[in-house]
Structures are given as C-alpha cells and as structure tokens.
Amino acid sequence: MSFTIEIITTGDELMTGLTADGNFFWAGDILASRGLEAAYHTTVGDYMERIIEAFGIARGRADAVIVSGGLGPTDDDLTAEAAARFLGTGLELNREALASIEARYRKRGRVMTEINRKQACLPKGCTVLVNEWGTAPGWRSESEGTVFYFLPGVPRDFRAMMEAYVLPGLERAAAGRPAAKTRLVRTFGLPESGVAERLAGMEREGVRLGYRAHFPEVHLRVTAYGASADAAESLLAEMTDDITARLAGYVFSVNGETMEEVLGGLLRERGLTLATAESCTGGLIAHRVTNIPGSSEYFLEGVVSYSNEAKEKILGVPHDALVEHGAVSGPVVEAMARGVRKLAGSDIGVAVSGIAGPGGGTPEKPVGTVYIGTDSASHGAGSERFLFFGTREEIKLATSSRAIMTVMQILLNNV
Amino acid sequence: MSFTIEIITTGDELMTGLTADGNFFWAGDILASRGLEAAYHTTVGDYMERIIEAFGIARGRADAVIVSGGLGPTDDDLTAEAAARFLGTGLELNREALASIEARYRKRGRVMTEINRKQACLPKGCTVLVNEWGTAPGWRSESEGTVFYFLPGVPRDFRAMMEAYVLPGLERAAAGRPAAKTRLVRTFGLPESGVAERLAGMEREGVRLGYRAHFPEVHLRVTAYGASADAAESLLAEMTDDITARLAGYVFSVNGETMEEVLGGLLRERGLTLATAESCTGGLIAHRVTNIPGSSEYFLEGVVSYSNEAKEKILGVPHDALVEHGAVSGPVVEAMARGVRKLAGSDIGVAVSGIAGPGGGTPEKPVGTVYIGTDSASHGAGSERFLFFGTREEIKLATSSRAIMTVMQILLNNV
C-alpha cells in the first residue's frame, strides 16, 4: 500500500485570492521529486472549527499530514489551539520552544515581547521542531497512527523546515514502498486529444501518464514506479523513448526545458546566430528568445515592423510584393526574413506576419492566418501558411511557438 | 446563516507541483469581490475514489460546490464518471452537450474525433452549462440540497463559465445579504509596505482593503459594504478617490485596466503614435503594447537592438557615444529613442538599455541597472537611470513597466 500524504494550508488570505498558495505548490513539487506524492490538499480560512474538522478528515485518510500556517503571534493564528483541542491534550508552555524563541531574539539584540510567548504554547506531549530560520517553532504530533507536522506559513521557514524535518521523516516512514521517478515531456503542434490518440495503449502496470494543456503546448507528466529507484528509472527511460517516437516532430523536450531554452542550446551548440522580424507577434518572439541568460551570444537583433513602411524601409521588402500579395503573405515574410538576416548579419532570419485579431480578418485571410518565413545559409528562403484559433494573445503566443519550432527544425537538419 | 461555498480542484498536475492552482486563486478573488467567500478548498489528484470522497465531504458541509478540472477527453479525466457514481445516476450521452461540441468543431472546419464524444457523456438528469469558449461542456447537479457546478480546468473556460453561470447562480442563492461593491486599484513604483504606509488609518467600518503584490505592480482590492448597492457604490467611490490622492503618481488604473490598456487609451485619445527601441527588454515593451486590439493605430514599429552594431546601423546611435558612455547609458538611450522616432516617423520614441543579468554586471553598473530614454515633440529628449532587483525575467518586466509609465507621464502632461 502506498504512503498517503495530506497537506493542509490555512489562512484567510489563501481563501480570498490575495495570496497564491505557494507552500502547497512548492511542497507538491518537492514531494514528487522525492518519489512521494501528496494525495490530498485542503485549504481553510482562520476559523477554529474548520481547522479542527480538516485535521479529523486528514487523520481518517492519510499516513502523514503537513500543516502550514497559523503559528504566528496574533489573534487569527489558531493552529496550536486547534491542534490541542483536536488531539485532546490541551496546551502548555513548551520550555524548549520558549528557549529557541528567546535565543533568536537575543541573537538579534532584541527583547522578546510577551505576545511571542504565545508561540511557545504547544500541545502537550508534542515534539518541538526548532525553527532556525524564523520565530515560530513547529512541532510533530501523532494521533491514531497518523503523523502531523505543524509548520509556519512563512515560505522561507516552511521550506527550510520541510527539508530539515519533514522530508527525512517521510522518507524514513515510506521506506520499503515502491520508488517513483518522473519526467515532464513537452509537445507543440498537436491538441491534447491528438497526443492522447497517438499514445493510446501505452498505459500499463507501473506507469502513470498525466496530460496537461498548457496553451499552446501540451505537457505530459510520465511517472514510473519500480521496486527500486533503478528499476523505476529504467522503466521511465523506456517509456520516454517510446513516447518520443510516437510523437516525433512534436516533442521538443523530455526534461521540462522550455522551447526557448532548447532553441538557445541548439544555436549555441552549432555556433549560429538569429535575427527576427515580427509583425503580428509584436516582439514576442524576440522577448521569449531573450528570456534566456546569455542569449546575446546568438540573438543579434529584432525588428517589429508593424507598418508597411517599416517593412519596406528597414527590411527592404519590395513595394511590389506588398501591393501584389499583401503584408500577410509568403513572399513578404520571406523578404522580411531575408531583410532582417542581412541587416543583422545573422546565420538565420525568421519572420512572421499575420492577423492576430480581433479585427482585420477577410474571407481569404481570416483572423488567425499567419505566414512564417525563414532565410538561412543552409536552407535558403521558405515560408508556410498557418491558421491559429483563439484570442489575440493566444494567436500571438501560438505564432511565436510555431516560429521557434520552425527555427529549431532548421537547426536539427543542419548538423 | 452564511452561505457556504467549497471549491474542489482536481488534477495530478496540481498535486505534484507541475501547475499552480490558478483557478482556485482566481475564484477566491472573484468570489470575495462579489461579497461571497470560499470556506473550504480541496485538491485531489486524478484518482476516482479520492474525487468521489471529496464530493461527499463537500456535500456534507457546503451549500454550493465548484469543481474544476477532469472534463477533458483523455483517460485521466475522471470527473464525469466520479460525479455519476457519487450522484448514483450513471452516465448518458447528453445530446445538448454533444451538439455544442460538434458545433464547435464544425465552426473550425474540423471533424470531431470519437474521443471527444466522451466529453458529452454526463451524469443523467444534470443541467448542461454550454461552453462557448472551449470544447468541454460543464454541468450543474444537485444532491441533498447542495448545488454542484462542474467546470473545465482550462483557465479561460473556467473563468468564462464562472462569470456566465456560477456567479449569477451563487448571487441569487445568497441574495438578501448586505451588498458589496469592489474595485481593483493597480499601482506601480512602490513596494507593498510603501503602499500600506500611505494608506495607514484608512480602515473603517464597512470597508475592506486587500493588498496583493503582483510583480512588478501592487494591487489593492477595495471592497465597500452597504445596506443597498447604491450605498456600497457611493462609499466605494469615496474610498477610491482618497486612495488615488494618497498614492498620486503610483496609481495607473482604478478599474483593473492593465498598464498597456491605459497607455493605448491615452495614445488614441490624443491621436499620437509610438515607436520603441529595446535592448535589455528584448521586445517585451513592443509585445505588451501590441497585446491591445487595434494597437496598430498608434504603434508604428519597434527595434530590438541587442548588439552595438544594430544600435549604430539601424538607430543611428553615434559610435562615440557607445565608446565613451557604453551601451547602458543616458546618452545612448536618448540617441536610441531619437533614432527610432525618426525611423518610424512617430510622435514619441521610447528606448531602454540595461543589464538584465544574471551575468554582465560591474561595480558601476550592477545587474538591474537600466536607462530609459524618451524623445517626443512635446518634451524633447530625456533619460533616467533605474536599479531593479530580481531575476532576469523580473528585471525585464519591471523595466518594461517603468518604460510604459514614463510614456504615460509624457502623455498626461501633453493635454
């Protein structure tokens, strides 16, 4: 039987959309990376009866419960009292906790205030988890075979105490259970249903596939279980190879890398440089490419040529091409790609022109119509027409991804 | 008795730290903005028995339950079957749901795949919530006096369907309670503590101020309660005026408008045009400006001049200025702004150059050092130096916001 973990996060600020629940997000990730998995997550505001109720539900279904928040000194910090009532032990001034708070204040040359004594009042019989990173001590309690870890909600303290106390404890408790290894495969160019169709029949014992539409990409979380870490890792590698083969041309990374990271790696590896000419994406391609540290090594320059004048004057697009084919056309994006490549003196030029909407569509070129052109020493000039759906921002995003993939394909065929 | 709402979000990706729970965060915010409050929040992975269990717990304690996720076409989308088992109704092919999916595919000129039929299999007797924003239909079911709303997890669909179906339903169900009116005030340029300090002492009966750091902005949710909608609205207007006065120069919108929306409105109102020259932001300013529909009316062109050659050749930055002051300097950004304004023939040119990091910093110009320059008919040329902190992407984002604010200030002084 697997080891069941529940995370309970408390605080009005989480319930009212004022603060994102970063502790849960972080904890889910680090647990998964250790082959552990949070099975349940509950959030409640600062109400005594709701917190106690959440403890009871968690005890009924989990082997270990991690509680975040409500350990501060103010009136709306209710966790210690809620835990004492739930455990039926009552509160007492915990000498070890008090000493750790006093030591912290002394170290900073400050005097502990009376209000902080509250933070040393913990359920009787608990094990103190000393907080070396902040004021509020945490603690560990057991009830009917379920272990509860109570941690402060301050993210720095929560994370440090998770690493120092909780993860080692959970790994000991879960020892001997099956190991899990996981990997994030990122794809572009197929809808979620298309990815699923191609992977149909891959499910098998010991493997879990999770799909996630992350517009305009589809991500796959592949988890493999095995008797040992090595067995899980080897099953995972086998599955990943199979997935990559079935989705050839759509998978751009199997380790969670972003598209612009992969592009940057390829450009750097091959010692090639890039320049961009953008119309409908308005600078988004250049923005994404330059999000990568060190991108100035391979990204030379970009032009956002929103007007026809800019396309002619800066990029040297022939006036006739604009008149004859329109700004949204194959000949124009090829000329833009050639123009920016020449202007920048880069190895590759990529250009896009399209109708991002919501206005500007025609029957021949509806909103979402996009041309992507490239020009490179290895492949010469070329262009392709696409049709994307969605809002203006979605069409911009999908176009930028398609353009980056197009450059990646040139690089992959250019060994 | 208060009206109790629970939110259940489902998906392995939420439990394993792959995806932040944006739907819960957004829902908590919008519920609070309508004077409603989520009392409980539960997250579970894609496991049939855990989902059913969560439905049961929610039914026992909530008047209304909002369920997000698991409505997709793949095998790990379990919500419909879980709901059917929980409600004891079984699944059936829902004709209305099927028709809405088919219509959507037809509109896009695609054929519905067999796998999508699954998305039309809903619990018997439910009320379909037509999804006009995506593929997966939602539905509404009742069980033992508790209303369940089942919505797709895709954020765009979730939000649209919350607004179209759930909020009106909850507001009707919760009617008779005091009215609440709310407003989102967006600020830039002060840290959260600076905003809080300037607003100290504003709290009073019938008003709630919620702060939220939304890098690089700080948002304020102002909620006013009153016996009637008019009373709440009038208190809200009074509070908003007071806040705007206390935060003069930092507030850029009092109705949730984004910075680029406000900028676009000002440019259009005054009939002026803009061009951008970007170094460290790599196209982000142009991208943000062109996110606004119709921005081609006032945005003429942008140059991403990552290299010094591009700064000289395209923008006409004097070679001497680059040698004497360096690319990250006042004289260079002023020359860039002048150059791009001339190139585009625009009324205003804005330029940025800086060190986004993580490499490239020096003692005189550490990472985060940024110069912003402008050139306009009304104000001539000018530049200012800033120091931003954070990751590469954060420095890019803060710089782009500062540049947009700078242009807005020119426009506001140019009536």
PDB file of N, CA and C in Angstrom, chain B residues 19-76:
ATOM      1  N   THR B  19       1.659  22.462 -11.885  1.00  0.00           N
ATOM      2  CA  THR B  19       0.847  23.625 -12.219  1.00  0.00           C
ATOM      3  C   THR B  19       0.380  24.277 -10.928  1.00  0.00           C
ATOM      4  N   ALA B  20       0.519  25.592 -10.858  1.00  0.00           N
ATOM      5  CA  ALA B  20      -0.035  26.308  -9.714  1.00  0.00           C
ATOM      6  C   ALA B  20      -1.546  26.304  -9.865  1.00  0.00           C
ATOM      7  N   ASP B  21      -2.253  26.300  -8.739  1.00  0.00           N
ATOM      8  CA  ASP B  21      -3.706  26.175  -8.772  1.00  0.00           C
ATOM      9  C   ASP B  21      -4.326  27.542  -9.060  1.00  0.00           C
ATOM     10  N   GLY B  22      -4.182  27.977 -10.317  1.00  0.00           N
ATOM     11  CA  GLY B  22      -4.640  29.314 -10.710  1.00  0.00           C
ATOM     12  C   GLY B  22      -6.148  29.470 -10.640  1.00  0.00           C
ATOM     13  N   ASN B  23      -6.882  28.385 -10.887  1.00  0.00           N
ATOM     14  CA  ASN B  23      -8.339  28.508 -10.850  1.00  0.00           C
ATOM     15  C   ASN B  23      -8.838  28.801  -9.447  1.00  0.00           C
ATOM     16  N   PHE B  24      -8.255  28.133  -8.460  1.00  0.00           N
ATOM     17  CA  PHE B  24      -8.669  28.394  -7.078  1.00  0.00           C
ATOM     18  C   PHE B  24      -8.311  29.826  -6.684  1.00  0.00           C
ATOM     19  N   PHE B  25      -7.112  30.237  -7.024  1.00  0.00           N
ATOM     20  CA  PHE B  25      -6.647  31.585  -6.700  1.00  0.00           C
ATOM     21  C   PHE B  25      -7.587  32.621  -7.311  1.00  0.00           C
ATOM     22  N   TRP B  26      -7.902  32.441  -8.583  1.00  0.00           N
ATOM     23  CA  TRP B  26      -8.767  33.382  -9.289  1.00  0.00           C
ATOM     24  C   TRP B  26     -10.174  33.357  -8.701  1.00  0.00           C
ATOM     25  N   ALA B  27     -10.668  32.143  -8.423  1.00  0.00           N
ATOM     26  CA  ALA B  27     -12.042  32.010  -7.926  1.00  0.00           C
ATOM     27  C   ALA B  27     -12.177  32.647  -6.543  1.00  0.00           C
ATOM     28  N   GLY B  28     -11.159  32.439  -5.679  1.00  0.00           N
ATOM     29  CA  GLY B  28     -11.203  33.046  -4.349  1.00  0.00           C
ATOM     30  C   GLY B  28     -11.317  34.555  -4.459  1.00  0.00           C
ATOM     31  N   ASP B  29     -10.563  35.106  -5.392  1.00  0.00           N
ATOM     32  CA  ASP B  29     -10.547  36.550  -5.596  1.00  0.00           C
ATOM     33  C   ASP B  29     -11.896  37.051  -6.089  1.00  0.00           C
ATOM     34  N   ILE B  30     -12.448  36.395  -7.111  1.00  0.00           N
ATOM     35  CA  ILE B  30     -13.682  36.937  -7.694  1.00  0.00           C
ATOM     36  C   ILE B  30     -14.868  36.713  -6.762  1.00  0.00           C
ATOM     37  N   LEU B  31     -14.846  35.610  -6.003  1.00  0.00           N
ATOM     38  CA  LEU B  31     -15.920  35.402  -5.032  1.00  0.00           C
ATOM     39  C   LEU B  31     -15.877  36.504  -3.986  1.00  0.00           C
ATOM     40  N   ALA B  32     -14.672  36.774  -3.470  1.00  0.00           N
ATOM     41  CA  ALA B  32     -14.532  37.824  -2.461  1.00  0.00           C
ATOM     42  C   ALA B  32     -14.988  39.165  -3.027  1.00  0.00           C
ATOM     43  N   SER B  33     -14.691  39.385  -4.318  1.00  0.00           N
ATOM     44  CA  SER B  33     -15.061  40.663  -4.928  1.00  0.00           C
ATOM     45  C   SER B  33     -16.574  40.808  -5.050  1.00  0.00           C
ATOM     46  N   ARG B  34     -17.305  39.697  -4.994  1.00  0.00           N
ATOM     47  CA  ARG B  34     -18.771  39.769  -5.047  1.00  0.00           C
ATOM     48  C   ARG B  34     -19.385  39.667  -3.646  1.00  0.00           C
ATOM     49  N   GLY B  35     -18.537  39.768  -2.635  1.00  0.00           N
ATOM     50  CA  GLY B  35     -19.054  39.665  -1.279  1.00  0.00           C
ATOM     51  C   GLY B  35     -19.381  38.235  -0.875  1.00  0.00           C
ATOM     52  N   LEU B  36     -18.898  37.261  -1.649  1.00  0.00           N
ATOM     53  CA  LEU B  36     -19.065  35.845  -1.295  1.00  0.00           C
ATOM     54  C   LEU B  36     -17.717  35.355  -0.781  1.00  0.00           C
ATOM     55  N   GLU B  37     -17.695  34.206  -0.103  1.00  0.00           N
ATOM     56  CA  GLU B  37     -16.395  33.731   0.351  1.00  0.00           C
ATOM     57  C   GLU B  37     -16.321  32.215   0.279  1.00  0.00           C
ATOM     58  N   ALA B  38     -15.213  31.713  -0.261  1.00  0.00           N
ATOM     59  CA  ALA B  38     -14.990  30.281  -0.243  1.00  0.00           C
ATOM     60  C   ALA B  38     -14.593  29.880   1.177  1.00  0.00           C
ATOM     61  N   ALA B  39     -15.296  28.901   1.743  1.00  0.00           N
ATOM     62  CA  ALA B  39     -14.996  28.465   3.109  1.00  0.00           C
ATOM     63  C   ALA B  39     -13.990  27.319   3.113  1.00  0.00           C
ATOM     64  N   TYR B  40     -14.059  26.447   2.109  1.00  0.00           N
ATOM     65  CA  TYR B  40     -13.185  25.279   2.044  1.00  0.00           C
ATOM     66  C   TYR B  40     -12.630  25.134   0.639  1.00  0.00           C
ATOM     67  N   HIS B  41     -11.443  24.594   0.589  1.00  0.00           N
ATOM     68  CA  HIS B  41     -10.855  24.278  -0.701  1.00  0.00           C
ATOM     69  C   HIS B  41     -10.161  22.932  -0.596  1.00  0.00           C
ATOM     70  N   THR B  42     -10.458  22.043  -1.527  1.00  0.00           N
ATOM     71  CA  THR B  42      -9.842  20.717  -1.539  1.00  0.00           C
ATOM     72  C   THR B  42      -9.223  20.470  -2.909  1.00  0.00           C
ATOM     73  N   THR B  43      -8.043  19.884  -2.935  1.00  0.00           N
ATOM     74  CA  THR B  43      -7.433  19.464  -4.187  1.00  0.00           C
ATOM     75  C   THR B  43      -7.148  17.977  -4.114  1.00  0.00           C
ATOM     76  N   VAL B  44      -7.479  17.263  -5.164  1.00  0.00           N
ATOM     77  CA  VAL B  44      -7.119  15.844  -5.237  1.00  0.00           C
ATOM     78  C   VAL B  44      -6.574  15.539  -6.619  1.00  0.00           C
ATOM     79  N   GLY B  45      -5.755  14.520  -6.708  1.00  0.00           N
ATOM     80  CA  GLY B  45      -5.229  14.069  -7.992  1.00  0.00           C
ATOM     81  C   GLY B  45      -6.284  13.287  -8.765  1.00  0.00           C
ATOM     82  N   ASP B  46      -5.879  12.742  -9.897  1.00  0.00           N
ATOM     83  CA  ASP B  46      -6.820  12.035 -10.773  1.00  0.00           C
ATOM     84  C   ASP B  46      -7.008  10.593 -10.326  1.00  0.00           C
ATOM     85  N   TYR B  47      -7.665  10.428  -9.190  1.00  0.00           N
ATOM     86  CA  TYR B  47      -7.987   9.097  -8.668  1.00  0.00           C
ATOM     87  C   TYR B  47      -9.473   9.053  -8.386  1.00  0.00           C
ATOM     88  N   MET B  48     -10.146   8.096  -8.988  1.00  0.00           N
ATOM     89  CA  MET B  48     -11.604   8.010  -8.876  1.00  0.00           C
ATOM     90  C   MET B  48     -12.095   8.081  -7.429  1.00  0.00           C
ATOM     91  N   GLU B  49     -11.504   7.235  -6.574  1.00  0.00           N
ATOM     92  CA  GLU B  49     -12.085   7.145  -5.232  1.00  0.00           C
ATOM     93  C   GLU B  49     -11.823   8.424  -4.414  1.00  0.00           C
ATOM     94  N   ARG B  50     -10.697   9.083  -4.694  1.00  0.00           N
ATOM     95  CA  ARG B  50     -10.417  10.321  -3.948  1.00  0.00           C
ATOM     96  C   ARG B  50     -11.358  11.442  -4.375  1.00  0.00           C
ATOM     97  N   ILE B  51     -11.675  11.476  -5.664  1.00  0.00           N
ATOM     98  CA  ILE B  51     -12.574  12.521  -6.162  1.00  0.00           C
ATOM     99  C   ILE B  51     -13.973  12.327  -5.578  1.00  0.00           C
ATOM    100  N   ILE B  52     -14.434  11.085  -5.588  1.00  0.00           N
ATOM    101  CA  ILE B  52     -15.774  10.795  -5.044  1.00  0.00           C
ATOM    102  C   ILE B  52     -15.828  11.147  -3.557  1.00  0.00           C
ATOM    103  N   GLU B  53     -14.766  10.792  -2.854  1.00  0.00           N
ATOM    104  CA  GLU B  53     -14.680  11.090  -1.424  1.00  0.00           C
ATOM    105  C   GLU B  53     -14.770  12.603  -1.184  1.00  0.00           C
ATOM    106  N   ALA B  54     -14.059  13.380  -2.025  1.00  0.00           N
ATOM    107  CA  ALA B  54     -14.070  14.842  -1.873  1.00  0.00           C
ATOM    108  C   ALA B  54     -15.475  15.406  -2.105  1.00  0.00           C
ATOM    109  N   PHE B  55     -16.188  14.839  -3.088  1.00  0.00           N
ATOM    110  CA  PHE B  55     -17.567  15.289  -3.321  1.00  0.00           C
ATOM    111  C   PHE B  55     -18.425  15.054  -2.074  1.00  0.00           C
ATOM    112  N   GLY B  56     -18.243  13.902  -1.462  1.00  0.00           N
ATOM    113  CA  GLY B  56     -19.051  13.562  -0.295  1.00  0.00           C
ATOM    114  C   GLY B  56     -18.789  14.484   0.879  1.00  0.00           C
ATOM    115  N   ILE B  57     -17.511  14.778   1.129  1.00  0.00           N
ATOM    116  CA  ILE B  57     -17.169  15.683   2.234  1.00  0.00           C
ATOM    117  C   ILE B  57     -17.748  17.067   1.958  1.00  0.00           C
ATOM    118  N   ALA B  58     -17.635  17.516   0.718  1.00  0.00           N
ATOM    119  CA  ALA B  58     -18.138  18.852   0.367  1.00  0.00           C
ATOM    120  C   ALA B  58     -19.661  18.920   0.527  1.00  0.00           C
ATOM    121  N   ARG B  59     -20.340  17.874   0.125  1.00  0.00           N
ATOM    122  CA  ARG B  59     -21.805  17.876   0.256  1.00  0.00           C
ATOM    123  C   ARG B  59     -22.219  18.004   1.717  1.00  0.00           C
ATOM    124  N   GLY B  60     -21.413  17.419   2.579  1.00  0.00           N
ATOM    125  CA  GLY B  60     -21.741  17.449   3.995  1.00  0.00           C
ATOM    126  C   GLY B  60     -21.559  18.810   4.652  1.00  0.00           C
ATOM    127  N   ARG B  61     -20.804  19.714   4.020  1.00  0.00           N
ATOM    128  CA  ARG B  61     -20.524  20.962   4.727  1.00  0.00           C
ATOM    129  C   ARG B  61     -20.797  22.220   3.911  1.00  0.00           C
ATOM    130  N   ALA B  62     -21.088  22.101   2.622  1.00  0.00           N
ATOM    131  CA  ALA B  62     -21.237  23.307   1.802  1.00  0.00           C
ATOM    132  C   ALA B  62     -22.620  23.404   1.166  1.00  0.00           C
ATOM    133  N   ASP B  63     -23.050  24.645   0.919  1.00  0.00           N
ATOM    134  CA  ASP B  63     -24.294  24.879   0.185  1.00  0.00           C
ATOM    135  C   ASP B  63     -24.063  24.796  -1.320  1.00  0.00           C
ATOM    136  N   ALA B  64     -22.865  25.217  -1.751  1.00  0.00           N
ATOM    137  CA  ALA B  64     -22.536  25.167  -3.175  1.00  0.00           C
ATOM    138  C   ALA B  64     -21.103  24.702  -3.337  1.00  0.00           C
ATOM    139  N   VAL B  65     -20.867  23.870  -4.344  1.00  0.00           N
ATOM    140  CA  VAL B  65     -19.538  23.317  -4.585  1.00  0.00           C
ATOM    141  C   VAL B  65     -19.152  23.609  -6.029  1.00  0.00           C
ATOM    142  N   ILE B  66     -17.977  24.166  -6.216  1.00  0.00           N
ATOM    143  CA  ILE B  66     -17.476  24.438  -7.564  1.00  0.00           C
ATOM    144  C   ILE B  66     -16.337  23.463  -7.820  1.00  0.00           C
ATOM    145  N   VAL B  67     -16.478  22.648  -8.863  1.00  0.00           N
ATOM    146  CA  VAL B  67     -15.469  21.637  -9.175  1.00  0.00           C
ATOM    147  C   VAL B  67     -14.754  22.038 -10.462  1.00  0.00           C
ATOM    148  N   SER B  68     -13.443  22.049 -10.430  1.00  0.00           N
ATOM    149  CA  SER B  68     -12.665  22.431 -11.608  1.00  0.00           C
ATOM    150  C   SER B  68     -11.804  21.271 -12.085  1.00  0.00           C
ATOM    151  N   GLY B  69     -11.881  20.966 -13.389  1.00  0.00           N
ATOM    152  CA  GLY B  69     -10.944  20.011 -13.977  1.00  0.00           C
ATOM    153  C   GLY B  69     -11.484  18.615 -14.181  1.00  0.00           C
ATOM    154  N   GLY B  70     -10.769  17.863 -15.001  1.00  0.00           N
ATOM    155  CA  GLY B  70     -11.116  16.468 -15.243  1.00  0.00           C
ATOM    156  C   GLY B  70     -12.234  16.276 -16.252  1.00  0.00           C
ATOM    157  N   LEU B  71     -12.511  17.295 -17.083  1.00  0.00           N
ATOM    158  CA  LEU B  71     -13.573  17.158 -18.088  1.00  0.00           C
ATOM    159  C   LEU B  71     -13.028  16.912 -19.491  1.00  0.00           C
ATOM    160  N   GLY B  72     -11.727  16.729 -19.613  1.00  0.00           N
ATOM    161  CA  GLY B  72     -11.110  16.540 -20.934  1.00  0.00           C
ATOM    162  C   GLY B  72     -11.411  15.168 -21.506  1.00  0.00           C
ATOM    163  N   PRO B  73     -10.858  14.886 -22.690  1.00  0.00           N
ATOM    164  CA  PRO B  73     -11.198  13.654 -23.390  1.00  0.00           C
ATOM    165  C   PRO B  73     -10.320  12.460 -23.018  1.00  0.00           C
ATOM    166  N   THR B  74      -9.282  12.655 -22.214  1.00  0.00           N
ATOM    167  CA  THR B  74      -8.333  11.558 -22.028  1.00  0.00           C
ATOM    168  C   THR B  74      -8.678  10.696 -20.815  1.00  0.00           C
ATOM    169  N   ASP B  75      -7.947   9.586 -20.699  1.00  0.00           N
ATOM    170  CA  ASP B  75      -8.270   8.587 -19.684  1.00  0.00           C
ATOM    171  C   ASP B  75      -8.148   9.099 -18.259  1.00  0.00           C
ATOM    172  N   ASP B  76      -7.307  10.124 -18.067  1.00  0.00           N
ATOM    173  CA  ASP B  76      -7.141  10.610 -16.702  1.00  0.00           C
ATOM    174  C   ASP B  76      -8.162  11.698 -16.370  1.00  0.00           C
TER     175      ASP B  76
END
